[in-house]
mmCIF file of C-alpha atoms in Angstrom:
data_model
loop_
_atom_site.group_PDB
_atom_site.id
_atom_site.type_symbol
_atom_site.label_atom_id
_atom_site.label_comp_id
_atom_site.label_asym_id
_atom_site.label_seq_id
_atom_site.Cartn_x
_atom_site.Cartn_y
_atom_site.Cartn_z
ATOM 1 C CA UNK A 1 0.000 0.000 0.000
ATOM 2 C CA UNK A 2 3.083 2.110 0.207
ATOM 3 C CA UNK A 3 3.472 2.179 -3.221
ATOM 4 C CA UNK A 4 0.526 2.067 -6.033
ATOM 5 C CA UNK A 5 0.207 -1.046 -7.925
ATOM 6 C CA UNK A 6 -0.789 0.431 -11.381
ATOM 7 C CA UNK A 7 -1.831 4.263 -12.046
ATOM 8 C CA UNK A 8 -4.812 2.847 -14.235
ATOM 9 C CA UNK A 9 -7.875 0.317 -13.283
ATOM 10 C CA UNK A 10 -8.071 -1.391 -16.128
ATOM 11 C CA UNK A 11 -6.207 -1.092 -19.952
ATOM 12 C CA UNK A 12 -5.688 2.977 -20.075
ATOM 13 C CA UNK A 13 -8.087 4.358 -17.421
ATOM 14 C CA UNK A 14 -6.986 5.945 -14.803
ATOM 15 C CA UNK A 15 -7.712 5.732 -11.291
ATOM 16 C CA UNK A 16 -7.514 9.871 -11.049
ATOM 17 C CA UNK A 17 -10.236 10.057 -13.377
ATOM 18 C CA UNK A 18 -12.537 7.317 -11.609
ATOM 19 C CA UNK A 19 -12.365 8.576 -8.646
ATOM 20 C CA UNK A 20 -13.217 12.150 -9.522
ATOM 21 C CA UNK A 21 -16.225 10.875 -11.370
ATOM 22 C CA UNK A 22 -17.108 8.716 -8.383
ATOM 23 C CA UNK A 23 -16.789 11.844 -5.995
ATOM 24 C CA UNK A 24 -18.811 14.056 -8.375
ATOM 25 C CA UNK A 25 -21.489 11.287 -8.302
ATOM 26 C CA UNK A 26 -22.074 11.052 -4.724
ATOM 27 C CA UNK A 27 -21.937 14.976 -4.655
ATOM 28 C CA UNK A 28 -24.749 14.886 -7.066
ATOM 29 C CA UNK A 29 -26.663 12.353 -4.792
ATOM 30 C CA UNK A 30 -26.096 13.769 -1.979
ATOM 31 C CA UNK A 31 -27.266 17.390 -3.393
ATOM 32 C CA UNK A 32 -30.788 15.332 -4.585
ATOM 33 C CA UNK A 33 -31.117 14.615 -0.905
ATOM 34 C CA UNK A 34 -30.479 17.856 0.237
ATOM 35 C CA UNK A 35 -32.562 19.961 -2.402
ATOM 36 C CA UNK A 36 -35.882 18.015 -1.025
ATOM 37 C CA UNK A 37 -35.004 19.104 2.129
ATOM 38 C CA UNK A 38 -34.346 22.441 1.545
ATOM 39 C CA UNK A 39 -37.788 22.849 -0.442
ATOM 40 C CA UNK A 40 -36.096 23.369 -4.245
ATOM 41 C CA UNK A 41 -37.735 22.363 -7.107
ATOM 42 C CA UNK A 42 -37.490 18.501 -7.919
ATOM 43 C CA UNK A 43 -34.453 17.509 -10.185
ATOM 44 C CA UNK A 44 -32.906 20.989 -9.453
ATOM 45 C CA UNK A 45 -29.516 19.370 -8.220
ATOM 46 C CA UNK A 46 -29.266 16.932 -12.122
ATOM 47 C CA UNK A 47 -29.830 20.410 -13.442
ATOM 48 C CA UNK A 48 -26.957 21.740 -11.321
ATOM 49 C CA UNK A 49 -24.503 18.925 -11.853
ATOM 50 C CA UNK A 50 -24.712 19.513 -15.986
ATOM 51 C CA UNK A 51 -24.038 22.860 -15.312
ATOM 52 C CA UNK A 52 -21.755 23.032 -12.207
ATOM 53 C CA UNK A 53 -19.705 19.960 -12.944
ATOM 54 C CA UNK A 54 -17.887 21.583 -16.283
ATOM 55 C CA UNK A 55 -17.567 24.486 -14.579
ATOM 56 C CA UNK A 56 -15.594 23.426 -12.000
ATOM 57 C CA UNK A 57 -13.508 21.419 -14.080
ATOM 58 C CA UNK A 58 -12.453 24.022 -16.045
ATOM 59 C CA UNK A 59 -11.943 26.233 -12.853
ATOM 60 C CA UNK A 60 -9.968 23.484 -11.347
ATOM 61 C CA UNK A 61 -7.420 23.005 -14.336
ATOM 62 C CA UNK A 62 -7.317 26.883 -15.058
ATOM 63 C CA UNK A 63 -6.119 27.589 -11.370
ATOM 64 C CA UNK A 64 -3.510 25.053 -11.475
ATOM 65 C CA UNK A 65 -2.344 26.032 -15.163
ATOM 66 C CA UNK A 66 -2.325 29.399 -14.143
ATOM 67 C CA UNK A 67 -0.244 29.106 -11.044
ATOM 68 C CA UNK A 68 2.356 26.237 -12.806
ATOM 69 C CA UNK A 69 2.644 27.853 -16.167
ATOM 70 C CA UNK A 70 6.062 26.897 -17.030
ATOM 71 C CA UNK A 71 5.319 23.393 -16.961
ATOM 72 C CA UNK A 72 3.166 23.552 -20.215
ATOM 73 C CA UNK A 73 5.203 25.862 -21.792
ATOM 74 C CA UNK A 74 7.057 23.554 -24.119
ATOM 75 C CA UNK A 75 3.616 21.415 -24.711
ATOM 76 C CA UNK A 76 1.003 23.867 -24.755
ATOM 77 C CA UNK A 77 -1.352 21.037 -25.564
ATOM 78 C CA UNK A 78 -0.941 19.446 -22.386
ATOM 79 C CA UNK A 79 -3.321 21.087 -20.910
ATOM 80 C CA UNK A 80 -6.086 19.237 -21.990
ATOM 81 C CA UNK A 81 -4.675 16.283 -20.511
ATOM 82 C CA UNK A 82 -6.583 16.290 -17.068
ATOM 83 C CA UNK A 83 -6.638 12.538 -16.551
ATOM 84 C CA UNK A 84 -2.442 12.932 -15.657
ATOM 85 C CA UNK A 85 -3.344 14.988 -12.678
ATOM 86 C CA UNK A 86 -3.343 18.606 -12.249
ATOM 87 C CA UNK A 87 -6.130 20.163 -10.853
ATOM 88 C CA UNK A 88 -6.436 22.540 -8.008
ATOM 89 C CA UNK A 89 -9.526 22.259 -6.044
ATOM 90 C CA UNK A 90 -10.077 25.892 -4.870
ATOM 91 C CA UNK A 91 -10.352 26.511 -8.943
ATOM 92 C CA UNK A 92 -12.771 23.975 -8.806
ATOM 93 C CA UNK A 93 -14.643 25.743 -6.180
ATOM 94 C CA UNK A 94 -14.459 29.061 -7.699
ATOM 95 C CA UNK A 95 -16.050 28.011 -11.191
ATOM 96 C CA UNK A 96 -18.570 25.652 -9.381
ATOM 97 C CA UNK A 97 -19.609 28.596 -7.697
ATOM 98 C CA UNK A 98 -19.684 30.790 -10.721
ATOM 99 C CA UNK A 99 -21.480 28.259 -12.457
ATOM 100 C CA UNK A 100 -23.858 28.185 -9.508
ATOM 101 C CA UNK A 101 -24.353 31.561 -9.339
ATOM 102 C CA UNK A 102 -25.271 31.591 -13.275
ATOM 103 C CA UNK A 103 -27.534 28.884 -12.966
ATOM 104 C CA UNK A 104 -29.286 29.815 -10.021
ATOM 105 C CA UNK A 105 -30.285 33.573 -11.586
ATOM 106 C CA UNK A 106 -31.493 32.100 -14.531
ATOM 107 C CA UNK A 107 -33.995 29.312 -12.722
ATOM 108 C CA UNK A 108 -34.421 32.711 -9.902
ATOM 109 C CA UNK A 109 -33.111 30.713 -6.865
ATOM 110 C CA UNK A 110 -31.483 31.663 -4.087
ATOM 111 C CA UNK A 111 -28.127 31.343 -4.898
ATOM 112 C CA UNK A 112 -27.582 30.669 -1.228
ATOM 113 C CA UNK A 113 -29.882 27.515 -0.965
ATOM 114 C CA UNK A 114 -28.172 25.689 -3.792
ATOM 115 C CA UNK A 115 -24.420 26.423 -2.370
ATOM 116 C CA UNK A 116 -25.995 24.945 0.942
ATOM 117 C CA UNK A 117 -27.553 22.194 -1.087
ATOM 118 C CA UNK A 118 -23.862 21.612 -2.989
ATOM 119 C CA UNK A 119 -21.399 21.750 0.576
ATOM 120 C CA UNK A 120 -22.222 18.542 1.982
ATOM 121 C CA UNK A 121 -21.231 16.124 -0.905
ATOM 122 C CA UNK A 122 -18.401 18.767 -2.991
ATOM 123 C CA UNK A 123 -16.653 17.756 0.792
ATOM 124 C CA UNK A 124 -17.120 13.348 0.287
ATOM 125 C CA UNK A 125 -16.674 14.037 -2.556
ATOM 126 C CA UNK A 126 -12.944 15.789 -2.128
ATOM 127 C CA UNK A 127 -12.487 13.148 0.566
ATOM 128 C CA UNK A 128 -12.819 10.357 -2.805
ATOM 129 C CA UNK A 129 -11.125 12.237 -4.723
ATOM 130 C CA UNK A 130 -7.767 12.821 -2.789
ATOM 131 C CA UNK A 131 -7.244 8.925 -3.427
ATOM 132 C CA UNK A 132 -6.555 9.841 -7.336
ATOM 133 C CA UNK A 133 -3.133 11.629 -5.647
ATOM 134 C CA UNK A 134 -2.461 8.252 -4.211
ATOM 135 C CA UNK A 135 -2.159 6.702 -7.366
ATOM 136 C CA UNK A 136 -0.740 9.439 -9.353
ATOM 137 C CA UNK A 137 2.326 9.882 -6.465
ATOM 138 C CA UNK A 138 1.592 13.341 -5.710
ATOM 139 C CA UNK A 139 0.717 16.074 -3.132
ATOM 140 C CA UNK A 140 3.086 14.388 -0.885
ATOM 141 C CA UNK A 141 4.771 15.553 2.532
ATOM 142 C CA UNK A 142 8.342 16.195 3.635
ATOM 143 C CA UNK A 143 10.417 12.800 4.063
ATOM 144 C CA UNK A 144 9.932 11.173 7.324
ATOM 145 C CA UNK A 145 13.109 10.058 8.652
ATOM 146 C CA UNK A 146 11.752 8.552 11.853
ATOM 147 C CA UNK A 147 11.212 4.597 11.221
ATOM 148 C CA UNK A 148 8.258 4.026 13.601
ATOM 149 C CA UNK A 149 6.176 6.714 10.673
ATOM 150 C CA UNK A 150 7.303 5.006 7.499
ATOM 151 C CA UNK A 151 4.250 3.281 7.588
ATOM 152 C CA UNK A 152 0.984 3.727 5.078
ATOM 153 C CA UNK A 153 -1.114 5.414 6.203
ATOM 154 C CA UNK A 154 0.971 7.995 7.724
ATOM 155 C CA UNK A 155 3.635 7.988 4.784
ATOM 156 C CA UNK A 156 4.152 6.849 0.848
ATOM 157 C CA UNK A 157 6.944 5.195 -0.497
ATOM 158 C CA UNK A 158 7.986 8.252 -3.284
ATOM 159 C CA UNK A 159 11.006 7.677 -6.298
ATOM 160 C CA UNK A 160 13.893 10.316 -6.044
ATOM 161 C CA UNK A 161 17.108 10.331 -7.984
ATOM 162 C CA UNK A 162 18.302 8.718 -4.569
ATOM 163 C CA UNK A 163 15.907 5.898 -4.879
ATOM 164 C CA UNK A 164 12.580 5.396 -2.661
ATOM 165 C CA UNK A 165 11.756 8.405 0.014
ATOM 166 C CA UNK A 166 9.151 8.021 2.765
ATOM 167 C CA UNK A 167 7.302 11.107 2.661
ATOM 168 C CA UNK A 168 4.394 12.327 4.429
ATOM 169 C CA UNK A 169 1.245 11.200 3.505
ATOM 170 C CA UNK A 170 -0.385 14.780 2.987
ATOM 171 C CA UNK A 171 -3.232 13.620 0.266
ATOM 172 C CA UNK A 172 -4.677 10.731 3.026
ATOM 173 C CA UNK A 173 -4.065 13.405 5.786
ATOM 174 C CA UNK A 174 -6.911 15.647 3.845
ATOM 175 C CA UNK A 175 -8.521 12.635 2.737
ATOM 176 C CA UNK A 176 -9.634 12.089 6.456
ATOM 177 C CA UNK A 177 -10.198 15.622 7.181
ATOM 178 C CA UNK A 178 -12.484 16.094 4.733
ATOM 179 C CA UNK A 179 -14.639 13.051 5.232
ATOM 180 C CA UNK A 180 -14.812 13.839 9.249
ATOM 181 C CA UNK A 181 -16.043 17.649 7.948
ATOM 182 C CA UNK A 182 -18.552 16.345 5.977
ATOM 183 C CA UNK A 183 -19.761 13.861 8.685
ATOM 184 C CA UNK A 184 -19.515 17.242 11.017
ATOM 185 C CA UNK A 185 -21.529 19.265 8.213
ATOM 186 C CA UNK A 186 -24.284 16.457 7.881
ATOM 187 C CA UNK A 187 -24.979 17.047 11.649
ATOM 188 C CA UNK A 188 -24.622 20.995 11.373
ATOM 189 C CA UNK A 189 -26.654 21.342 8.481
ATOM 190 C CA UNK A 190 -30.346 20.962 9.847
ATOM 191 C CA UNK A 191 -29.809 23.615 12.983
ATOM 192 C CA UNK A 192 -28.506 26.157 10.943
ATOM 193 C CA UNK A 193 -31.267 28.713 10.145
ATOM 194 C CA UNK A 194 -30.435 31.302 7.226
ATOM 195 C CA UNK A 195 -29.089 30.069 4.038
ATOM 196 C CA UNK A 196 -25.736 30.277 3.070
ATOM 197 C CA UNK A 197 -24.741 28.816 6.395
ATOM 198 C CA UNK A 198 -24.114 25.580 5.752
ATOM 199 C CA UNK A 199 -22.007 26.778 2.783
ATOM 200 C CA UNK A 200 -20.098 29.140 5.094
ATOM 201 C CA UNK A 201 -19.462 26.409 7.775
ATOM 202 C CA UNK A 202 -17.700 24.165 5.001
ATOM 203 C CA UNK A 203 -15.125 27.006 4.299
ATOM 204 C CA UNK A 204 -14.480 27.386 7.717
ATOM 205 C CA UNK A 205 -14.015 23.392 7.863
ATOM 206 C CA UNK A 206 -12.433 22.909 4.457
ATOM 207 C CA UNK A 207 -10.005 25.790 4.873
ATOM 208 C CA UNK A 208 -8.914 24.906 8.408
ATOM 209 C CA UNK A 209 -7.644 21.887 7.900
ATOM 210 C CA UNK A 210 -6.082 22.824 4.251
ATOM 211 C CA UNK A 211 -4.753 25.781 5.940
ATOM 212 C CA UNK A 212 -2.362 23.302 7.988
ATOM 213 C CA UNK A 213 -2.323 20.631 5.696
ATOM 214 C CA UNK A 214 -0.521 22.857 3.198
ATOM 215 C CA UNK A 215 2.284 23.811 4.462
ATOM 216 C CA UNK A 216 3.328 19.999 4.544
ATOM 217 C CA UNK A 217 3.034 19.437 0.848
ATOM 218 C CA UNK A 218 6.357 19.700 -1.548
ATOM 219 C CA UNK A 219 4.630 20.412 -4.380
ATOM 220 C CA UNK A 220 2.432 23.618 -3.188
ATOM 221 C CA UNK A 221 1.165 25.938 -6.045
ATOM 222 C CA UNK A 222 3.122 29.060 -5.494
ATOM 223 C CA UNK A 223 2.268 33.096 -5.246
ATOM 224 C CA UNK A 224 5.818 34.391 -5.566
ATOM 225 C CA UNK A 225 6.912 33.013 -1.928
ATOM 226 C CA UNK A 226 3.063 32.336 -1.350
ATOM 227 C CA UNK A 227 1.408 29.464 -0.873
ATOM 228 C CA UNK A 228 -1.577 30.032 -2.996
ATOM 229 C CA UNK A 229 -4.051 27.346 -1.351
ATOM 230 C CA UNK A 230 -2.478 28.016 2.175
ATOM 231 C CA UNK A 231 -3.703 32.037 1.757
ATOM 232 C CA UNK A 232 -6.741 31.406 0.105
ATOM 233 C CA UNK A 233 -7.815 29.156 2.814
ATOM 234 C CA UNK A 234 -6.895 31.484 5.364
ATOM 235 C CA UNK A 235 -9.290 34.511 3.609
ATOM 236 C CA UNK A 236 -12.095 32.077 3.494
ATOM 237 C CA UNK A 237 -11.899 30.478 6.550
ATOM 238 C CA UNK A 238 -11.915 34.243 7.806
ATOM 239 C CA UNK A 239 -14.528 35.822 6.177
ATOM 240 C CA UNK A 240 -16.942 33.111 6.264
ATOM 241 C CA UNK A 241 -16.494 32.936 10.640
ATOM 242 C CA UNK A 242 -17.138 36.725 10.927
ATOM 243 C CA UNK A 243 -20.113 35.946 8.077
ATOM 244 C CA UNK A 244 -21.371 33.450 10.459
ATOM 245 C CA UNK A 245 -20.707 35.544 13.487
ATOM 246 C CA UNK A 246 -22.608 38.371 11.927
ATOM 247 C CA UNK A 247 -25.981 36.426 11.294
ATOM 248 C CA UNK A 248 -25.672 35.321 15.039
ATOM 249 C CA UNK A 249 -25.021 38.283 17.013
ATOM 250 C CA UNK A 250 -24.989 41.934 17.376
ATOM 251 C CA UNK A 251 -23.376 45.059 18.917
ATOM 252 C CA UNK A 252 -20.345 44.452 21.979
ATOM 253 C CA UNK A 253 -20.728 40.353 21.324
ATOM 254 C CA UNK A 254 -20.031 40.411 17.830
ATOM 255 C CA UNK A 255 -16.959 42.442 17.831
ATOM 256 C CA UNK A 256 -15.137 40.505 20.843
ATOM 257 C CA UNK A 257 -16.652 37.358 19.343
ATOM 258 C CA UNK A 258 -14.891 38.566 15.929
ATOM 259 C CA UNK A 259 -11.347 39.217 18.724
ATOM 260 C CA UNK A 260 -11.571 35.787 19.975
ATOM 261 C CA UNK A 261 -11.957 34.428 16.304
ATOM 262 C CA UNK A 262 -8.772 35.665 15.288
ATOM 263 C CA UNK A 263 -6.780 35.207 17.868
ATOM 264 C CA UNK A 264 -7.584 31.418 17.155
ATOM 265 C CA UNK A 265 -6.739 32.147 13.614
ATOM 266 C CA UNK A 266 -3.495 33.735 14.547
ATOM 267 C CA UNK A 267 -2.622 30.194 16.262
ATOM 268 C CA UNK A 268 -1.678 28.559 13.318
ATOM 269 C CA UNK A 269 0.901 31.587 12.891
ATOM 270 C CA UNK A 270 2.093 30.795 16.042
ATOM 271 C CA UNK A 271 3.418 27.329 15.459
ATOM 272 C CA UNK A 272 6.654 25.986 17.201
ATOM 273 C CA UNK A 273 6.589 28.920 18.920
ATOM 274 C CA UNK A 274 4.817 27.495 22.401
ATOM 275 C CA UNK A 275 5.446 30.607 24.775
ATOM 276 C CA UNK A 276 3.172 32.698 22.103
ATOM 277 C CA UNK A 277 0.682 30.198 21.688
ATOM 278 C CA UNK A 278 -0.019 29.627 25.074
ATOM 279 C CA UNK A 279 -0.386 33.188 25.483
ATOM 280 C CA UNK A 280 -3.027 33.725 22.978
ATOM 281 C CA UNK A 281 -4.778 30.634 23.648
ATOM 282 C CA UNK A 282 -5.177 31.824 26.851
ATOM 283 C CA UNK A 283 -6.487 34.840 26.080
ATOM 284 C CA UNK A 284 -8.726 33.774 23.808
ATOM 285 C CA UNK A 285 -9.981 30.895 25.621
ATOM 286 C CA UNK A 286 -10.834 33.569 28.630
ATOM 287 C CA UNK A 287 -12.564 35.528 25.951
ATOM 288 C CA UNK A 288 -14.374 32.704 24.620
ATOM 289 C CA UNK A 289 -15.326 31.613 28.373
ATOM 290 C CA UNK A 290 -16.614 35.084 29.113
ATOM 291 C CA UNK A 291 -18.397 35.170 25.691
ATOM 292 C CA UNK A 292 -20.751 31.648 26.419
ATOM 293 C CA UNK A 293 -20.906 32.514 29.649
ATOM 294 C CA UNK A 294 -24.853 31.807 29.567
ATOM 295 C CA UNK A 295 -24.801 28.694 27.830
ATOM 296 C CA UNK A 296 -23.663 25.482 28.991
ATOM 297 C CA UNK A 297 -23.913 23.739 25.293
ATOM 298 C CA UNK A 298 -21.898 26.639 24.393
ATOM 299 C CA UNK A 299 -19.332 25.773 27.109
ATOM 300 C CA UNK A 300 -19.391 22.202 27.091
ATOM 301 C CA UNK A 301 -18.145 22.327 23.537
ATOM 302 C CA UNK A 302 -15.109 25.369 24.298
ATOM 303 C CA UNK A 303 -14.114 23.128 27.399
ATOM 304 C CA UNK A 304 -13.507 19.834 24.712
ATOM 305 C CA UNK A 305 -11.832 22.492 22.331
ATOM 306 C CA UNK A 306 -9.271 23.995 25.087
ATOM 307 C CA UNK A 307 -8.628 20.556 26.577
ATOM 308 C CA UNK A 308 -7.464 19.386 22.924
ATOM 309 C CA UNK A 309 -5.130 22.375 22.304
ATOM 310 C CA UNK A 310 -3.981 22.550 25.488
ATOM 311 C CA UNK A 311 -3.287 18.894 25.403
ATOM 312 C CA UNK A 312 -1.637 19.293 21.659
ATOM 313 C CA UNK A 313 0.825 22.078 23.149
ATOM 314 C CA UNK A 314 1.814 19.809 26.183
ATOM 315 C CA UNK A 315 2.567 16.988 23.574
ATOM 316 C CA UNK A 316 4.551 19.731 21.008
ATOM 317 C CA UNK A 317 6.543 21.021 24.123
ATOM 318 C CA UNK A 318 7.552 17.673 25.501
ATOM 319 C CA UNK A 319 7.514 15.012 23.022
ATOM 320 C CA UNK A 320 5.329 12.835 24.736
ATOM 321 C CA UNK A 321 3.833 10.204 24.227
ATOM 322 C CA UNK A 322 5.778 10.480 21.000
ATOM 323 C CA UNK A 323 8.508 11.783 19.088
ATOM 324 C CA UNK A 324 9.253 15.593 18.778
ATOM 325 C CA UNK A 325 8.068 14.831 14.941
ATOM 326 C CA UNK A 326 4.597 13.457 15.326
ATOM 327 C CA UNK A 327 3.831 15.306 18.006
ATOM 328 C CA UNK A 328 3.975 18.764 16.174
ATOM 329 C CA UNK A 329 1.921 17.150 13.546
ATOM 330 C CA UNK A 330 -0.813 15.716 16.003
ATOM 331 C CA UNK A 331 -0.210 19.672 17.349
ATOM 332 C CA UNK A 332 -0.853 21.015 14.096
ATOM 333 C CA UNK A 333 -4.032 18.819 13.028
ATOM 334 C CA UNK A 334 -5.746 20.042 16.582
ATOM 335 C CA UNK A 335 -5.026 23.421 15.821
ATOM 336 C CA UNK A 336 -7.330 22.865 12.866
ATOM 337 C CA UNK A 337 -10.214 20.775 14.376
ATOM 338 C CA UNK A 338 -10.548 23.266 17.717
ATOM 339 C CA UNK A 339 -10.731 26.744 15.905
ATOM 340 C CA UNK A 340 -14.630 25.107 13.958
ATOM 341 C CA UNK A 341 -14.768 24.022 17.609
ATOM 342 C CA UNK A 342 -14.479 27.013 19.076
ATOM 343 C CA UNK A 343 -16.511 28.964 16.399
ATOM 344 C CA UNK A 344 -19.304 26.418 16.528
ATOM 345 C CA UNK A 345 -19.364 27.531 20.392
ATOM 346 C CA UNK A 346 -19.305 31.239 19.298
ATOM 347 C CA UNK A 347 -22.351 30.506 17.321
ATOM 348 C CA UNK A 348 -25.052 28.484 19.850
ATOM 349 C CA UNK A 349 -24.953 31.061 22.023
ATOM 350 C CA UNK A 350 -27.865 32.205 19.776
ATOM 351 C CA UNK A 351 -30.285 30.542 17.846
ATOM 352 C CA UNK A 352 -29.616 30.894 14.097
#
């Protein structure tokens, strides 16, 4: 499992390809569900997919062109050749969206309901489709030179000039992410009251963990010395908590609530460097405390989100249970889960 046994499932086909088309078909499912739910007219998600779907395909390849440029250069035609890999999700998302938005003023929907209606399955279906990297060897980690992690899951056997490298295994890392954020958004999705919410909640999951996840991959699409995907998820992960804080609460609770956000944001900044971090975790879980105050789902949830940070920081500072290696990564990945923790706290003080 280290290693792929064949880049294809049978004669020519690849396994990228399948597996996108497998994602994009439980997406489409899952949207069917959703749009009787929601109230939208029958079929309205089919209607989406023929629409949607090529959008975001194009989106997805244009992004990743665009940001690796001088890899088609000498073979313009390449381009079209989407089944060898190459295509950056966040493009995906933007010409979904666009495609969305198109579709949903012509039928006159609210362009809001069908994002909500979309969120749920575009994240199983990212979960699905981070498998094709498997097979295609790429959106790998840094080598891991301890032996107790050069095992699959946690690491994939990769070919260098130097022979085979264990390196981290950054696409299953997302892989899991994303399925536990849609199992998270499937629970969310019927409590949240205005639409656009649930849409909003899976940037604030999606780009959390992609945030973090990242800065691990060696073959990031680049901004000058930018990560691309590492800044775009930390925009949308940003707006779309202050969106959700907005539609929550008003006046003195919004704007501390906004404080507290961003100081968990500002974490992920703050990484290796443990005086720092503690300092801003505590003050924003005192913020956060004072904030849900009134309401002991509200504080039932912080509580589980401070014990796992604080808990992560003990492990980065010491090394225990485990090396100094995996425990800045298990440091790292908490980071990610507690700040929809903390936000999801944020929110119940109110009914939405």
């Amino acid at each position: 499992m280290a290693v792929p046994y064949s880049r294809t499932v049978i004669g020519s086909l690849p396994w990228y390809s399948v597996l996108i088309v497998a994602g994009i078909l439980l997406a489409v499912c899952i949207a069917s569900h959703e749009e009787k739910r929601i109230g939208l007219p029958r079929d309205t998600a089919i209607d989406l997919a023929l629409v949607v779907v090529p959008c975001g395909i194009v989106g997805a390849r244009a992004y990743y062109v665009a940001m690796s440029w001088q890899s088609f250069v000498a073979d313009p035609l390449s381009v079209l050749y989407v089944w060898q890999g190459g295509l950056a999700i966040y493009g995906g998302v933007i010409g979904g969206a666009l495609g969305a938005w198109i579709y949903a003023r012509r039928r006159q929907l609210s362009f809001a309901a069908i994002a909500d209606i979309i969120a749920p399955g575009l994240l199983l279906a990212q979960a699905v489709g981070r498998w094709g990297n498997y097979f295609n060897m790429e959106a790998y980690g840094p080598a891991i030179s301890d032996p107790r992690l050069q095992c699959f899951p946690l690491a994939v056997l990769i070919p260098t000039a130097e022979g085979w490298v264990w390196h981290a295994a950054t696409f299953f890392y997302e892989s899991m992410w994303n399925l536990g954020g849609f199992i998270a958004l499937w629970l969310l999705r019927k409590h949240q009251r205005q639409r656009g919410n649930v849409f909003a909640w899976y940037l604030v999951i999606y780009g959390s963990g992609r945030f973090i996840i990242e800065q691990l991959r060696q073959d990031s699409l680049m901004i000058g010395p930018l990560r691309a995907s590492q800044y775009l998820s930390l925009l949308l992960c940003a707006g779309a908590a202050l969106l959700l804080l907005r539609r929550s609460m008003r006046g003195r609770h919004l704007a501390f609530s906004a404080l507290c956000v961003l100081l968990w944001i500002s974490r992920w900044a703050l990484m290796g460097r443990n005086g720092g971090y503690a300092f801003v975790l505590l003050a924003a879980g005192t913020l956060a405390v004072w904030l849900t105050r009134r309401c002991p789902r509200a504080h039932a949830l912080l509580a589980a989100a401070l014990v796992l940070d604080a808990a992560g920081l003990m492990m980065s500072m010491s090394g225990w249970p485990v090396s100094h290696e995996l425990a800045a990564q298990i440091h790292t990945l908490l980071c990610s889960i507690t700040l929809p923790m903390g936000l999801g706290a944020l929110t119940c003080t109110q009914d939405q």
